[in-house]
mmCIF file of C-alpha atoms and ligand atoms in Angstrom:
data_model
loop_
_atom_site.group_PDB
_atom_site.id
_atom_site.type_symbol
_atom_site.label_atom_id
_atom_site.label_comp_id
_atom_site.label_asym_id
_atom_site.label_seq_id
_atom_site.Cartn_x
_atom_site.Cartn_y
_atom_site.Cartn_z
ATOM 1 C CA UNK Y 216 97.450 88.472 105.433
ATOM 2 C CA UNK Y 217 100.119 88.561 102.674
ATOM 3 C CA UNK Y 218 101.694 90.823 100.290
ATOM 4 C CA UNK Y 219 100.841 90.281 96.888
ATOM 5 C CA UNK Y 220 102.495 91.801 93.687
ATOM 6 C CA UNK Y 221 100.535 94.041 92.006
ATOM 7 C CA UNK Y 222 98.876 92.680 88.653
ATOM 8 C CA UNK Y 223 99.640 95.156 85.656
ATOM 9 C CA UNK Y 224 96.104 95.600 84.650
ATOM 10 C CA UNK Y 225 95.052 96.464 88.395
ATOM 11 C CA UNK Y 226 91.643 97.722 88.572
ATOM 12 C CA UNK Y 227 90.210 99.940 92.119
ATOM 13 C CA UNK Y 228 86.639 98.683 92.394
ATOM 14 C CA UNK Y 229 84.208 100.508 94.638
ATOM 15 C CA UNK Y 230 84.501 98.175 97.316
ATOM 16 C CA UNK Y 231 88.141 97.639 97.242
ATOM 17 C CA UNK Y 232 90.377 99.262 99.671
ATOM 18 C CA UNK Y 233 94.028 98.901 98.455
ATOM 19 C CA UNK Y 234 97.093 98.961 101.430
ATOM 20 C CA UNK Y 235 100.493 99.078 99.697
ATOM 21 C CA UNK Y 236 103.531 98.479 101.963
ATOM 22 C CA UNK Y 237 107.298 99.307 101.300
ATOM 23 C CA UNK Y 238 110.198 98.735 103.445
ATOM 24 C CA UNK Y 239 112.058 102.205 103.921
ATOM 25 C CA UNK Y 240 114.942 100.478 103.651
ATOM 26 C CA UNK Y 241 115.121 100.433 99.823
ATOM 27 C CA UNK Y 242 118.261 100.132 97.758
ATOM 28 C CA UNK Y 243 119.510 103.713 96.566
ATOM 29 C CA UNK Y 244 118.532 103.071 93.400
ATOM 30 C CA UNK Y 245 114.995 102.148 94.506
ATOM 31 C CA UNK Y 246 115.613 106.085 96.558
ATOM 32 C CA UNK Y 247 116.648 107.908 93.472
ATOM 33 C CA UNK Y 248 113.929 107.018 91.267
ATOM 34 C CA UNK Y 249 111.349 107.363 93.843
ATOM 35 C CA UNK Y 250 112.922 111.133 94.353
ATOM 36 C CA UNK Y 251 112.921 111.957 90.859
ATOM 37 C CA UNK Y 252 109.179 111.284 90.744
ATOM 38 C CA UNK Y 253 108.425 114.066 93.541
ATOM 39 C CA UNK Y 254 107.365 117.939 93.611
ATOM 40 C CA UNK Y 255 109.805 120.394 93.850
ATOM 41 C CA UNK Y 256 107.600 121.190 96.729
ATOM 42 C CA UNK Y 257 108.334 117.119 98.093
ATOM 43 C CA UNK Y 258 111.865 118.038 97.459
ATOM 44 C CA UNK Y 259 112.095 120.955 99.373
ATOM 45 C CA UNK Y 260 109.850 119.637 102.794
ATOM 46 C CA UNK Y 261 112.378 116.677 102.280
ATOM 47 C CA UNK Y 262 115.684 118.654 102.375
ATOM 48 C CA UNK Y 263 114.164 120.536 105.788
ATOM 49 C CA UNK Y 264 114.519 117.078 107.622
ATOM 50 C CA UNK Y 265 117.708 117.525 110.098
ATOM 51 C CA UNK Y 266 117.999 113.606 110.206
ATOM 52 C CA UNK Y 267 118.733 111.367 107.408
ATOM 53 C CA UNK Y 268 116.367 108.457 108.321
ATOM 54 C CA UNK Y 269 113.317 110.472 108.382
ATOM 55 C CA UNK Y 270 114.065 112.448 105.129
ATOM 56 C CA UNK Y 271 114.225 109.235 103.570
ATOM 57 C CA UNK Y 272 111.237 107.533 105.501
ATOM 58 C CA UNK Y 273 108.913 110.839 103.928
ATOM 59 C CA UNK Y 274 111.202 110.030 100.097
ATOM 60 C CA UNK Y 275 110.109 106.810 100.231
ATOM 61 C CA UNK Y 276 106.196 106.837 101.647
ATOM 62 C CA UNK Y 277 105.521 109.477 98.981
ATOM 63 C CA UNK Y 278 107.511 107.713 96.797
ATOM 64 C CA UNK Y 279 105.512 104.507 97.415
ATOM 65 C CA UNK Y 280 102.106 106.717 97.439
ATOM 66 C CA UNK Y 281 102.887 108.052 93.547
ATOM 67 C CA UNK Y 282 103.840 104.820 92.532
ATOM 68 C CA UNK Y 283 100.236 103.369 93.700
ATOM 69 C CA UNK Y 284 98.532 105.837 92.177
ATOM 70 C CA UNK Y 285 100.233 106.025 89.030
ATOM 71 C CA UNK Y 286 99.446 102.000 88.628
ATOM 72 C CA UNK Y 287 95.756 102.336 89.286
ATOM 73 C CA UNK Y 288 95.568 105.799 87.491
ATOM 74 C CA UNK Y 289 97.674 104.322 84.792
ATOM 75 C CA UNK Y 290 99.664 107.809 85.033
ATOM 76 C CA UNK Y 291 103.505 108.666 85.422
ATOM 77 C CA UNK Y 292 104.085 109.178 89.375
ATOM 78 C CA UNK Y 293 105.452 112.017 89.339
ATOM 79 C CA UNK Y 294 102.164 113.629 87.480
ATOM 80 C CA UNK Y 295 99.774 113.880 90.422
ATOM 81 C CA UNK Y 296 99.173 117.417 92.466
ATOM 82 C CA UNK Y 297 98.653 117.152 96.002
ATOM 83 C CA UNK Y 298 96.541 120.039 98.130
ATOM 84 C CA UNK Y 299 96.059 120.347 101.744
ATOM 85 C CA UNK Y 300 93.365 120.579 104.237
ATOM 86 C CA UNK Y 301 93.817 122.900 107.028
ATOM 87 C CA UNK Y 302 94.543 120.500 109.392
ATOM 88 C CA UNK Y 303 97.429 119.244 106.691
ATOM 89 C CA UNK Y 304 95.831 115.694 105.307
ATOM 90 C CA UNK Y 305 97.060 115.446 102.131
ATOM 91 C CA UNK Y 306 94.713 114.710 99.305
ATOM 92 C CA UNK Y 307 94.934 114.640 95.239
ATOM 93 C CA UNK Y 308 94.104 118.001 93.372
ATOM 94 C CA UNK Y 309 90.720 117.281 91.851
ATOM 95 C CA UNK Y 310 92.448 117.346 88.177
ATOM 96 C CA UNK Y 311 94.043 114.455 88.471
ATOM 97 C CA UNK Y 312 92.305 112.271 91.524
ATOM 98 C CA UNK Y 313 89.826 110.741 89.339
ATOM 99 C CA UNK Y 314 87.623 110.562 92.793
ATOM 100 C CA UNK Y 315 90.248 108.568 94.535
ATOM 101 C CA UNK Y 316 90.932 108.796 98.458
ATOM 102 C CA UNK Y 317 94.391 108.031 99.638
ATOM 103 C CA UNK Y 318 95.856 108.650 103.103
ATOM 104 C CA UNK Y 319 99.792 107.194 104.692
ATOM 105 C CA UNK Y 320 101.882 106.447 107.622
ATOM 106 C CA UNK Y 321 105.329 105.740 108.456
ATOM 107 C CA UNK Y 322 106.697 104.632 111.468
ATOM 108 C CA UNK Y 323 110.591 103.341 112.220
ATOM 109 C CA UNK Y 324 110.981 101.900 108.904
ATOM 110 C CA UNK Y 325 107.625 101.062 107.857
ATOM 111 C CA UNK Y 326 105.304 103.064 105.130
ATOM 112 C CA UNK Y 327 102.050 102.164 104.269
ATOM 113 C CA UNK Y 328 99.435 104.003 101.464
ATOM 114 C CA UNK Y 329 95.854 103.155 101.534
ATOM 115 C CA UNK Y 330 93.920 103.644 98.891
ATOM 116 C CA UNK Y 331 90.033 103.635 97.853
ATOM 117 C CA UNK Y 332 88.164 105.205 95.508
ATOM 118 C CA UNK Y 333 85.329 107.447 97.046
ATOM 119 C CA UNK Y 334 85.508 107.096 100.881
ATOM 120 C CA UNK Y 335 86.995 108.441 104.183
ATOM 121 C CA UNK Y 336 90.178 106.937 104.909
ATOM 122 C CA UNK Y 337 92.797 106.782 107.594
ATOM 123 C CA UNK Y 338 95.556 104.549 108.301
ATOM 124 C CA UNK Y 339 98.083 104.481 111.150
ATOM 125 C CA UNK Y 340 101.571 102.403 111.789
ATOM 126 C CA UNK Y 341 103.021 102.156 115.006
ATOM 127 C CA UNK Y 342 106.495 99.846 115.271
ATOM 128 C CA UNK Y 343 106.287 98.187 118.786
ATOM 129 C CA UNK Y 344 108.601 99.623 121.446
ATOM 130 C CA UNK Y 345 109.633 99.830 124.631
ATOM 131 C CA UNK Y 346 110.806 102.561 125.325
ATOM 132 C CA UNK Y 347 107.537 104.845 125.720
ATOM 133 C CA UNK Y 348 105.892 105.369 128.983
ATOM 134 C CA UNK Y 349 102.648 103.760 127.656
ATOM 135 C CA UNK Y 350 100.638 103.949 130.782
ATOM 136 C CA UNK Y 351 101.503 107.597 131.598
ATOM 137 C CA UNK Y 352 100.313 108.336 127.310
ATOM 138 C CA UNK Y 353 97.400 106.235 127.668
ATOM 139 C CA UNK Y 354 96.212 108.368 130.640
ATOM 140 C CA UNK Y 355 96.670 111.561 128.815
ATOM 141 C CA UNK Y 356 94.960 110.403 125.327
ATOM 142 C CA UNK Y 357 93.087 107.597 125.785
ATOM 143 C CA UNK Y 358 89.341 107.300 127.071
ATOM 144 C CA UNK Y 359 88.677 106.221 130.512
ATOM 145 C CA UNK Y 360 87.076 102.935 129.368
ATOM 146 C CA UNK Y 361 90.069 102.030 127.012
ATOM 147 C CA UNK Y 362 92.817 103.154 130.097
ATOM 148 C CA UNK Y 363 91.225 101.090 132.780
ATOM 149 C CA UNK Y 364 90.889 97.837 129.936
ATOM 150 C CA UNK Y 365 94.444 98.472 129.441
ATOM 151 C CA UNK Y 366 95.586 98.290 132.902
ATOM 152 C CA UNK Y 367 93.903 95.079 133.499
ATOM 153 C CA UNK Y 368 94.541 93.347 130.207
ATOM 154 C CA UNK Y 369 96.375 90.317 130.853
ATOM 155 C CA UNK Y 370 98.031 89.813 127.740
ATOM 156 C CA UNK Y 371 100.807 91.092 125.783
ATOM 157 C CA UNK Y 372 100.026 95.089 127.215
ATOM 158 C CA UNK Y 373 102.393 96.951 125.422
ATOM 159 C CA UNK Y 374 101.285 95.547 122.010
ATOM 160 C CA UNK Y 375 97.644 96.349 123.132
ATOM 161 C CA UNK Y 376 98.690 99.745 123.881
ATOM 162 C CA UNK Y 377 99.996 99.851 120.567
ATOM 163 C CA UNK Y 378 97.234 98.610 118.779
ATOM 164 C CA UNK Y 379 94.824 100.564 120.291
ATOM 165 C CA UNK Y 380 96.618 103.818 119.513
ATOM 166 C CA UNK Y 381 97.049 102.504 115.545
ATOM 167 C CA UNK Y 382 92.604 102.203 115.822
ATOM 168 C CA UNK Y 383 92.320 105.376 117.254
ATOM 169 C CA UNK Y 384 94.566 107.551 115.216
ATOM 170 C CA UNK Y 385 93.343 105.776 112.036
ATOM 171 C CA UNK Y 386 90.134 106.934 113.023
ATOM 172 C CA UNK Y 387 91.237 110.963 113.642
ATOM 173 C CA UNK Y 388 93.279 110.384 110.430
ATOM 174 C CA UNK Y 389 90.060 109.236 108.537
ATOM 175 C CA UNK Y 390 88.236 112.351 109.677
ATOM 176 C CA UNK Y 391 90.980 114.335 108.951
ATOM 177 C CA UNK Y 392 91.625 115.488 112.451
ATOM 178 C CA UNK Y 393 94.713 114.351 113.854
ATOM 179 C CA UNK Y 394 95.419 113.960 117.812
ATOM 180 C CA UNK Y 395 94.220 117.479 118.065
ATOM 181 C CA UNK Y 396 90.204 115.810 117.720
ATOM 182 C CA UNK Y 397 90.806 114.297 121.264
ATOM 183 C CA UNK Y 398 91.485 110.518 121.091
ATOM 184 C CA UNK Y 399 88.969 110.461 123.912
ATOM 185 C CA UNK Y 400 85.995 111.077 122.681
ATOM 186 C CA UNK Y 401 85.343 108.053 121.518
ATOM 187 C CA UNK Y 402 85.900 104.339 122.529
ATOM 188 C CA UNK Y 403 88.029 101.191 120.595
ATOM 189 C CA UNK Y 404 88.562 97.790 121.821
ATOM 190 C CA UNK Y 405 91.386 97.168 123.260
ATOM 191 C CA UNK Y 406 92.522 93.382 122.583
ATOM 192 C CA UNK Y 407 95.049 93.535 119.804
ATOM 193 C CA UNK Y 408 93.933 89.679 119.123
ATOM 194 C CA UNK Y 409 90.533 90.673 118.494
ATOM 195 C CA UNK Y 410 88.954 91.704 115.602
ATOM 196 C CA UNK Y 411 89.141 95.895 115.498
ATOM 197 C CA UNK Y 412 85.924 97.989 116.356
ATOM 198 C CA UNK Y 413 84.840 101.194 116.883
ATOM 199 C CA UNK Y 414 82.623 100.830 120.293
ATOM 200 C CA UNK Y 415 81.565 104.425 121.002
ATOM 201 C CA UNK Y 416 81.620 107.911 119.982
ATOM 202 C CA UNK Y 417 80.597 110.538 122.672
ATOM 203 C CA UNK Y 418 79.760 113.094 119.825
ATOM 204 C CA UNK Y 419 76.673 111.659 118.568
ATOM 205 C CA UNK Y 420 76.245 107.665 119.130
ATOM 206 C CA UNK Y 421 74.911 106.756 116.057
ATOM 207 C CA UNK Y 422 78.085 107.486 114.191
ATOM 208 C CA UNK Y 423 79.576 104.381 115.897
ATOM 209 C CA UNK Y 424 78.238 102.005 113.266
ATOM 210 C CA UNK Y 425 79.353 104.485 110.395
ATOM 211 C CA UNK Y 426 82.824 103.488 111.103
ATOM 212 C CA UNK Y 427 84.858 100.463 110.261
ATOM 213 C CA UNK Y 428 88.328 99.612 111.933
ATOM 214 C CA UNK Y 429 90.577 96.682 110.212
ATOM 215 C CA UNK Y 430 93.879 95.531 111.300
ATOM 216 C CA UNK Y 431 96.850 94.958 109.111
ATOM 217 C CA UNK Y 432 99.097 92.255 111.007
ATOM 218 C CA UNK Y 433 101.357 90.806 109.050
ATOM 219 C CA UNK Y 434 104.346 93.084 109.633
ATOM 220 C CA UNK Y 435 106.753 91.455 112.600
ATOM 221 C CA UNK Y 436 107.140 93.957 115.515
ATOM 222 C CA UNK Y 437 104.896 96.889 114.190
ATOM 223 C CA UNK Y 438 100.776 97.046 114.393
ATOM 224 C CA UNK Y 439 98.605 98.668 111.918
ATOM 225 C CA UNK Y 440 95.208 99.675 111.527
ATOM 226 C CA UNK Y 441 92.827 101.067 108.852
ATOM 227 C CA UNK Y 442 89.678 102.898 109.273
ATOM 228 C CA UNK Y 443 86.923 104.058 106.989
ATOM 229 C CA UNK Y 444 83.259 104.861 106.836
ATOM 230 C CA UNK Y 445 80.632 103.167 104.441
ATOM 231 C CA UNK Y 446 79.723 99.305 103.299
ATOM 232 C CA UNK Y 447 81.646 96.368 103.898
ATOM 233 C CA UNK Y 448 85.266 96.383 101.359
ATOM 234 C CA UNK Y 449 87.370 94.061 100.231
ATOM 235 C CA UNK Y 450 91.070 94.231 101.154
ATOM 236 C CA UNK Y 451 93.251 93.962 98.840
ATOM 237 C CA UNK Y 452 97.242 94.389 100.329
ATOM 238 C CA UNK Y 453 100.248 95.466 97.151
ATOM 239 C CA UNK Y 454 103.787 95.547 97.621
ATOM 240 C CA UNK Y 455 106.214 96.279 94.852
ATOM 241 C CA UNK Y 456 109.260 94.562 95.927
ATOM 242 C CA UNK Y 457 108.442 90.963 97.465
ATOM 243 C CA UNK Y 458 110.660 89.795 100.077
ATOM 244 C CA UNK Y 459 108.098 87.758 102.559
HETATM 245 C C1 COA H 32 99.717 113.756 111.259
HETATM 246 C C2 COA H 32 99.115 113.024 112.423
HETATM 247 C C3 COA H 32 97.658 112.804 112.128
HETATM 248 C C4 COA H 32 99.702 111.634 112.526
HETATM 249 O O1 COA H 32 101.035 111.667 112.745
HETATM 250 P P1 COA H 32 102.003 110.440 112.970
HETATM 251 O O2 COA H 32 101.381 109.272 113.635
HETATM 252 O O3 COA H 32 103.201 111.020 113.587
HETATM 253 O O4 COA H 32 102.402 110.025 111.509
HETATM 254 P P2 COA H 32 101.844 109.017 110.427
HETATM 255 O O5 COA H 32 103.038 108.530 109.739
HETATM 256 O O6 COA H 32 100.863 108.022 110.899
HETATM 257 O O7 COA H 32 101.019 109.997 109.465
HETATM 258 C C5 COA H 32 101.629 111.058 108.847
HETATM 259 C C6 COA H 32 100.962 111.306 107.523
HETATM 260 O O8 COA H 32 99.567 111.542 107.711
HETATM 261 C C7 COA H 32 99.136 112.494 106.747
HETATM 262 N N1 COA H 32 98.468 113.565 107.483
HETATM 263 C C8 COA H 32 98.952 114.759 107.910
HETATM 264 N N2 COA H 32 97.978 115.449 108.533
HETATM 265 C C9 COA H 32 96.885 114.674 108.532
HETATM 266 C C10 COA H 32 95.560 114.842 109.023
HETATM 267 N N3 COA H 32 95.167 115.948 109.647
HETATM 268 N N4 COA H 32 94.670 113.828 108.838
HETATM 269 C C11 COA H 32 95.042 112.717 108.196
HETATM 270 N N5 COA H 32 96.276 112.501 107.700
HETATM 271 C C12 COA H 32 97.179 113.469 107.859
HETATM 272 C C13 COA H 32 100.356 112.980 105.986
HETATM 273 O O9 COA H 32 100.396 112.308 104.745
HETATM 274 C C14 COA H 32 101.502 112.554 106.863
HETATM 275 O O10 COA H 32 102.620 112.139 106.148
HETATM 276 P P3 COA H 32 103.714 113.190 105.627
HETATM 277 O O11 COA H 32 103.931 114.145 106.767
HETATM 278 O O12 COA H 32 104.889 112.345 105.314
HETATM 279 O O13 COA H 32 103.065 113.825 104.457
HETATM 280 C C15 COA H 32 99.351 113.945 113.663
HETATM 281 O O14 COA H 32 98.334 114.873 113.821
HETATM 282 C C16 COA H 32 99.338 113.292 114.937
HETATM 283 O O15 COA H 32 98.317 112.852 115.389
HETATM 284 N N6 COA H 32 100.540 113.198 115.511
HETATM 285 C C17 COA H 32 100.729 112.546 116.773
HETATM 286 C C18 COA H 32 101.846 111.572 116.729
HETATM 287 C C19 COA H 32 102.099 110.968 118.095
HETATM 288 O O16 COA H 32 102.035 111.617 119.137
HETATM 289 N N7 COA H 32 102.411 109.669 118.099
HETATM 290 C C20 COA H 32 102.721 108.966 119.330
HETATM 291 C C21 COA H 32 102.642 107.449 119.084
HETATM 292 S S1 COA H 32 102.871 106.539 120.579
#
């Protein structure tokens, strides 16, 4: 999977889904005009955050999520509204959507922005790391079936831990949930080399095959996933500034 630079004249089809990436790491100028393009309502949630690093991680995914939209909305970036569900997913203020579906994550120097234009979408990063207690987390949130696959997977188990928490919170992110859902009612596979899939859902088992998974892996270190209901899509994957 590569990064490709974004045409001029780029065009959301129905059965595109668009993943833009950005290093947070941006030069300051790169900072300053992606601040000047947020809310005064971005500015203020960003001067709440006590550390430095994560304001500029939230600057520079919402930075990178106006700059999307304002190429496939052909609209200045800083001209879009967001509102908020209760449960806080972000989404564009009918006005100015034009239909489409966005949703972000940002993890230890990573941001990425998916984008489609009519269906549910979620997307989680996770960088790779060792210092979480993965077995004692996949106890507490993950399903039984996913825990004991875990414990006897042979491979790689800490990048199957993360890659199975990237499926499932792109899936509670999709539905607009969160962690608060329960992460085990339902069932993922496990193998990070595989390709992603929804297995089960305890709710009602049809809604399995409503649900598509897709991995992004082409970031070194950090695992990604996508999920979304509907047909098959096309991915398409943007970044602004190439440097792979
Ligand atoms: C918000 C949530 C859905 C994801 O949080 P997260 O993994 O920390 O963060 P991500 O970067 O993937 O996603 C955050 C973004 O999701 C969006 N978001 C917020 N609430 C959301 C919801 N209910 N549904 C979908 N998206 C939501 C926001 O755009 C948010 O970015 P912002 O705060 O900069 O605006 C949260 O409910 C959650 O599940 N937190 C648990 C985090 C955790 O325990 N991680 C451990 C990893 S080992």
């Amino acid at each position: 999977m590569k990064w490709h630079k974004p045409p001029v004249d780029l065009i959301l089809s129905e059965n595109h889904i668009d993943v833009w990436r950005s290093d947070i790491d941006v030069s300051e100028e790169q900072l300053e005009n992606y601040r000047h393009t947020l809310s005064v309502d971005e500015l203020n949630r960003a001067s709440l955050f006590t550390f430095p690093d994560k304001e500029k991680e939230y600057v520079v995914t919402r930075g990178l999520l106006r700059a999307a939209l304002a190429c496939l909305l052909n609209a200045p970036a800083h001209s879009f509204e967001f509102c908020y569900s209760k449960e806080k997913k972000p989404k564009l203020e009918n006005a100015t959507s034009s239909g489409l579906v966005f949703n972000v994550s940002h993890s230890h120097g990573q941001a990425l922005v998916a984008v489609s234009s009519n269906r549910q979408l979620g997307i989680d990063i996770e960088c790779i790391r060792k210092d979480v207690d993965f077995k004692k987390l996949a106890r507490r949130f993950f399903s039984e079936n996913e825990y004991k696959s875990l414990l006897d997977y042979e491979g790689n188990v800490l990048r199957a831990f993360f890659t199975t928490w990237t499926r499932k919170e792109a899936f509670v992110k999709a539905i607009g949930k969160g962690i608060a859902f329960g992460l085990a009612e339902f069932d993922v596979n496990i193998d990070p080399d595989a390709p992603a899939e929804m297995l089960a859902t305890r709710w009602q088992r049809e809604d399995a095959e409503k649900w598509q998974l897709a991995t992004i892996d082409s970031i070194d270190n950090y695992v990604a996933t996508l999920a979304t209901d509907g047909d098959e899509f096309k991915l398409r994957t943007w970044q602004f500034h190439q440097d792979n």
